[in-house]
Amino acid sequence: MAVQIDTDGMIIHARVRSARSQIIERGRRSVPITGIIVHQTDADTAASSLSSYTRPKANGAHFLIDTDGTIYQTAAIYQRTNHVGPLRARCLLTGSCMPAYGPKNSGVDAMHRIEMTKPPSDRYPSNMEAVGIEMVGRARLPLGFRDPDPRKQRSAEQLRGEFGIYDTPTAAQNQSLSWLVKALEDSMQIAPGEVFRHPDASRKNPTEAQGANWNLPVTAP
């Protein structure tokens, strides 16, 4: 189910609305695209996220999927954007990590540096190799939540960031996500299985995109 992509890296298809913000683009990629990272925005509306992408030094991903399933392309595919963060070690899933991952190199920065010495096929895709897809959805504190350690005097926003649970994506969002992932895989020759939730590839709230499903049956167009 390949789609037409113009020379700038914008999809030309009735299901995708252009909302490109060159502010979030960080330069043309110098390596092939190898994977897709699925995120949630931590915002209630698509409008708020689209607005944030116009601010100086804003970061963002390449696509945004609204709760009604509308797909916006917010950055050109061939441009890198900052959306992944420091990489987790993919080898931890298989127990195949080399001795380099001892206590001295288990920190966030050290792990990322080691991962980035590996070929893309042996690690999660970084900002340079990954297409990012955001789904509108906010993290919310459970009803009746109480700070487990009041001595830290964390703000409500800090507590929400650490303990909040992300909204479950809507059925329309997952249908659009499945279509978009399939279109990108076919058009960019991305290998099957190279789609990851943000907290799997990096250190994020573990509930982010936990309800994302990109394996639903899709029909053309």
Tab-separated table of C-alpha atoms in Angstrom, residues 1-220:
chain	number	residue	atom	x	y	z
A	1	MET	CA	0.000	0.000	0.000
A	2	ALA	CA	2.639	2.485	-1.058
A	3	VAL	CA	1.721	6.185	-1.173
A	4	GLN	CA	3.122	9.049	-3.197
A	5	ILE	CA	5.801	11.093	-1.424
A	6	ASP	CA	7.064	14.335	-2.935
A	7	THR	CA	10.720	15.394	-3.112
A	8	ASP	CA	10.478	17.235	0.221
A	9	GLY	CA	9.167	14.118	1.942
A	10	MET	CA	5.501	15.062	2.210
A	11	ILE	CA	2.853	12.384	1.648
A	12	ILE	CA	0.377	13.181	-1.103
A	13	HIS	CA	-2.822	11.383	-0.142
A	14	ALA	CA	-6.390	12.349	0.754
A	15	ARG	CA	-6.013	10.781	4.233
A	16	VAL	CA	-3.085	13.022	5.188
A	17	ARG	CA	-3.417	16.755	5.843
A	18	SER	CA	-0.326	18.927	5.542
A	19	ALA	CA	0.477	20.858	8.723
A	20	ARG	CA	4.213	21.081	8.188
A	21	SER	CA	6.226	23.113	10.684
A	22	GLN	CA	9.808	23.610	9.572
A	23	ILE	CA	10.600	24.808	13.101
A	24	ILE	CA	10.621	21.211	14.364
A	25	GLU	CA	12.789	19.974	11.484
A	26	ARG	CA	16.478	19.572	12.314
A	27	GLY	CA	18.054	19.035	8.911
A	28	ARG	CA	17.890	16.452	6.165
A	29	ARG	CA	18.636	12.851	7.144
A	30	SER	CA	22.026	11.476	6.172
A	31	VAL	CA	21.077	7.791	6.654
A	32	PRO	CA	18.128	5.600	5.597
A	33	ILE	CA	14.935	5.424	7.650
A	34	THR	CA	14.850	2.131	9.550
A	35	GLY	CA	11.923	2.356	11.987
A	36	ILE	CA	8.904	4.116	13.445
A	37	ILE	CA	8.370	5.412	16.995
A	38	VAL	CA	4.806	5.841	18.286
A	39	HIS	CA	4.138	8.566	20.859
A	40	GLN	CA	1.330	10.359	22.650
A	41	THR	CA	1.277	14.133	22.872
A	42	ASP	CA	0.403	14.633	26.566
A	43	ALA	CA	-2.113	17.204	25.364
A	44	ASP	CA	-5.907	17.200	25.120
A	45	THR	CA	-6.295	18.458	21.548
A	46	ALA	CA	-4.539	18.371	18.204
A	47	ALA	CA	-4.835	22.159	18.020
A	48	SER	CA	-2.716	22.632	21.132
A	49	SER	CA	0.029	20.377	19.766
A	50	LEU	CA	-0.029	21.977	16.323
A	51	SER	CA	0.242	25.383	17.988
A	52	SER	CA	3.184	24.254	20.097
A	53	TYR	CA	5.072	23.206	16.951
A	54	THR	CA	5.161	26.833	15.806
A	55	ARG	CA	7.061	28.080	18.847
A	56	PRO	CA	10.804	28.814	18.636
A	57	LYS	CA	12.977	25.745	19.346
A	58	ALA	CA	9.925	23.469	19.466
A	59	ASN	CA	10.326	19.715	19.102
A	60	GLY	CA	7.854	17.366	17.474
A	61	ALA	CA	7.362	14.261	15.370
A	62	HIS	CA	6.512	13.789	11.692
A	63	PHE	CA	2.818	12.936	12.086
A	64	LEU	CA	-0.005	13.741	14.479
A	65	ILE	CA	-3.195	11.653	14.726
A	66	ASP	CA	-6.220	13.351	16.282
A	67	THR	CA	-8.797	11.505	18.377
A	68	ASP	CA	-11.181	11.423	15.397
A	69	GLY	CA	-8.508	9.707	13.274
A	70	THR	CA	-7.448	12.767	11.257
A	71	ILE	CA	-3.795	12.434	10.208
A	72	TYR	CA	-1.645	15.572	10.032
A	73	GLN	CA	1.868	15.529	8.601
A	74	THR	CA	3.804	17.986	10.733
A	75	ALA	CA	7.323	17.459	9.356
A	76	ALA	CA	8.816	16.167	6.125
A	77	ILE	CA	9.798	12.496	6.290
A	78	TYR	CA	13.264	13.154	4.905
A	79	GLN	CA	13.952	15.647	7.703
A	80	ARG	CA	15.191	14.587	11.129
A	81	THR	CA	13.143	15.696	14.148
A	82	ASN	CA	13.922	15.369	17.856
A	83	HIS	CA	11.357	12.949	19.227
A	84	VAL	CA	13.112	9.815	20.511
A	85	GLY	CA	15.542	10.786	23.281
A	86	PRO	CA	18.345	8.658	24.787
A	87	LEU	CA	18.082	5.062	23.603
A	88	ARG	CA	17.471	2.039	25.762
A	89	ALA	CA	19.557	-1.045	25.010
A	90	ARG	CA	17.591	-3.230	22.605
A	91	CYS	CA	19.786	-6.192	23.527
A	92	LEU	CA	18.235	-6.206	27.018
A	93	LEU	CA	15.108	-7.752	25.471
A	94	THR	CA	17.034	-10.800	24.277
A	95	GLY	CA	19.652	-11.015	27.010
A	96	SER	CA	22.379	-10.604	24.405
A	97	CYS	CA	24.065	-7.482	25.784
A	98	MET	CA	27.845	-7.448	25.804
A	99	PRO	CA	29.816	-7.034	29.068
A	100	ALA	CA	30.004	-3.287	28.358
A	101	TYR	CA	26.655	-2.988	30.155
A	102	GLY	CA	28.060	-3.279	33.655
A	103	PRO	CA	27.126	-0.972	36.572
A	104	LYS	CA	29.513	1.704	35.299
A	105	ASN	CA	27.680	1.963	31.948
A	106	SER	CA	24.084	1.450	33.021
A	107	GLY	CA	23.240	5.168	33.187
A	108	VAL	CA	21.097	6.960	30.621
A	109	ASP	CA	23.896	8.799	28.797
A	110	ALA	CA	26.355	5.895	28.882
A	111	MET	CA	23.783	3.445	27.546
A	112	HIS	CA	22.849	5.818	24.726
A	113	ARG	CA	26.496	6.298	23.748
A	114	ILE	CA	27.081	2.549	23.585
A	115	GLU	CA	23.901	1.988	21.567
A	116	MET	CA	24.851	4.636	19.033
A	117	THR	CA	28.098	2.788	18.257
A	118	LYS	CA	26.011	-0.134	16.962
A	119	PRO	CA	24.569	-0.462	13.453
A	120	PRO	CA	20.884	0.516	13.218
A	121	SER	CA	19.870	-3.123	12.779
A	122	ASP	CA	21.153	-3.921	16.296
A	123	ARG	CA	19.488	-1.063	18.199
A	124	TYR	CA	16.337	0.996	18.391
A	125	PRO	CA	16.042	3.720	15.730
A	126	SER	CA	17.353	7.096	16.848
A	127	ASN	CA	16.164	10.535	15.749
A	128	MET	CA	18.229	10.173	12.588
A	129	GLU	CA	16.621	6.896	11.463
A	130	ALA	CA	13.106	7.064	12.936
A	131	VAL	CA	9.811	8.456	11.692
A	132	GLY	CA	7.793	9.736	14.651
A	133	ILE	CA	4.011	9.430	14.968
A	134	GLU	CA	2.204	11.316	17.744
A	135	MET	CA	-1.319	10.404	18.881
A	136	VAL	CA	-3.354	12.995	20.782
A	137	GLY	CA	-3.646	11.802	24.381
A	138	ARG	CA	-2.862	13.155	27.826
A	139	ALA	CA	-1.463	11.543	30.987
A	140	ARG	CA	-3.846	11.927	33.934
A	141	LEU	CA	-3.508	11.094	37.618
A	142	PRO	CA	-5.832	8.312	38.811
A	143	LEU	CA	-8.891	9.432	40.739
A	144	GLY	CA	-8.009	9.906	44.405
A	145	PHE	CA	-4.258	9.776	43.771
A	146	ARG	CA	-2.030	10.745	46.706
A	147	ASP	CA	1.669	11.541	46.529
A	148	PRO	CA	3.496	8.435	47.816
A	149	ASP	CA	6.277	10.641	49.202
A	150	PRO	CA	4.922	14.076	50.274
A	151	ARG	CA	8.351	15.031	51.612
A	152	LYS	CA	9.513	15.661	48.051
A	153	GLN	CA	6.938	18.462	47.708
A	154	ARG	CA	6.375	17.803	44.020
A	155	SER	CA	4.011	20.001	42.062
A	156	ALA	CA	0.807	18.622	40.561
A	157	GLU	CA	2.439	18.776	37.126
A	158	GLN	CA	5.488	16.855	38.339
A	159	LEU	CA	3.266	14.198	39.873
A	160	ARG	CA	1.219	13.926	36.687
A	161	GLY	CA	4.388	13.509	34.637
A	162	GLU	CA	5.675	10.702	36.855
A	163	PHE	CA	2.506	8.893	37.874
A	164	GLY	CA	-0.040	9.909	35.247
A	165	ILE	CA	-1.689	7.288	33.060
A	166	TYR	CA	-2.088	8.120	29.377
A	167	ASP	CA	-5.461	8.124	27.674
A	168	THR	CA	-6.259	4.982	25.719
A	169	PRO	CA	-6.130	5.808	21.986
A	170	THR	CA	-9.524	5.861	20.300
A	171	ALA	CA	-10.584	3.229	17.789
A	172	ALA	CA	-10.340	5.881	15.059
A	173	GLN	CA	-6.767	6.708	16.092
A	174	ASN	CA	-5.690	3.075	15.949
A	175	GLN	CA	-7.310	2.607	12.548
A	176	SER	CA	-5.432	5.626	11.213
A	177	LEU	CA	-2.226	4.507	12.916
A	178	SER	CA	-2.475	1.089	11.268
A	179	TRP	CA	-3.042	2.667	7.853
A	180	LEU	CA	-0.154	5.119	8.280
A	181	VAL	CA	2.303	2.508	9.534
A	182	LYS	CA	1.462	0.223	6.616
A	183	ALA	CA	1.805	3.094	4.132
A	184	LEU	CA	5.203	4.075	5.569
A	185	GLU	CA	6.480	0.495	5.685
A	186	ASP	CA	5.551	-0.089	2.060
A	187	SER	CA	6.732	3.296	0.772
A	188	MET	CA	9.984	3.567	2.762
A	189	GLN	CA	10.887	-0.161	2.747
A	190	ILE	CA	10.844	-0.314	6.546
A	191	ALA	CA	11.238	-3.875	7.755
A	192	PRO	CA	8.237	-5.463	9.497
A	193	GLY	CA	8.535	-5.354	13.274
A	194	GLU	CA	10.503	-2.114	13.369
A	195	VAL	CA	7.706	-0.123	15.030
A	196	PHE	CA	8.101	0.720	18.722
A	197	ARG	CA	6.296	2.584	21.480
A	198	HIS	CA	8.250	5.546	22.810
A	199	PRO	CA	8.881	4.101	26.306
A	200	ASP	CA	10.250	0.893	24.768
A	201	ALA	CA	12.940	2.733	22.827
A	202	SER	CA	13.668	5.482	25.348
A	203	ARG	CA	13.025	6.423	28.984
A	204	LYS	CA	9.482	7.749	29.083
A	205	ASN	CA	6.290	7.260	31.073
A	206	PRO	CA	5.655	3.512	30.599
A	207	THR	CA	1.945	4.092	29.907
A	208	GLU	CA	2.620	6.291	26.860
A	209	ALA	CA	1.057	4.681	23.770
A	210	GLN	CA	0.358	1.482	25.718
A	211	GLY	CA	-2.982	1.146	23.938
A	212	ALA	CA	-1.594	1.933	20.493
A	213	ASN	CA	-2.344	-0.798	17.942
A	214	TRP	CA	-0.819	-0.568	14.477
A	215	ASN	CA	-1.678	-4.128	13.449
A	216	LEU	CA	-5.343	-3.682	12.548
A	217	PRO	CA	-6.520	-4.744	9.084
A	218	VAL	CA	-6.417	-1.837	6.657
A	219	THR	CA	-8.030	-1.324	3.299
A	220	ALA	CA	-7.007	0.992	0.492
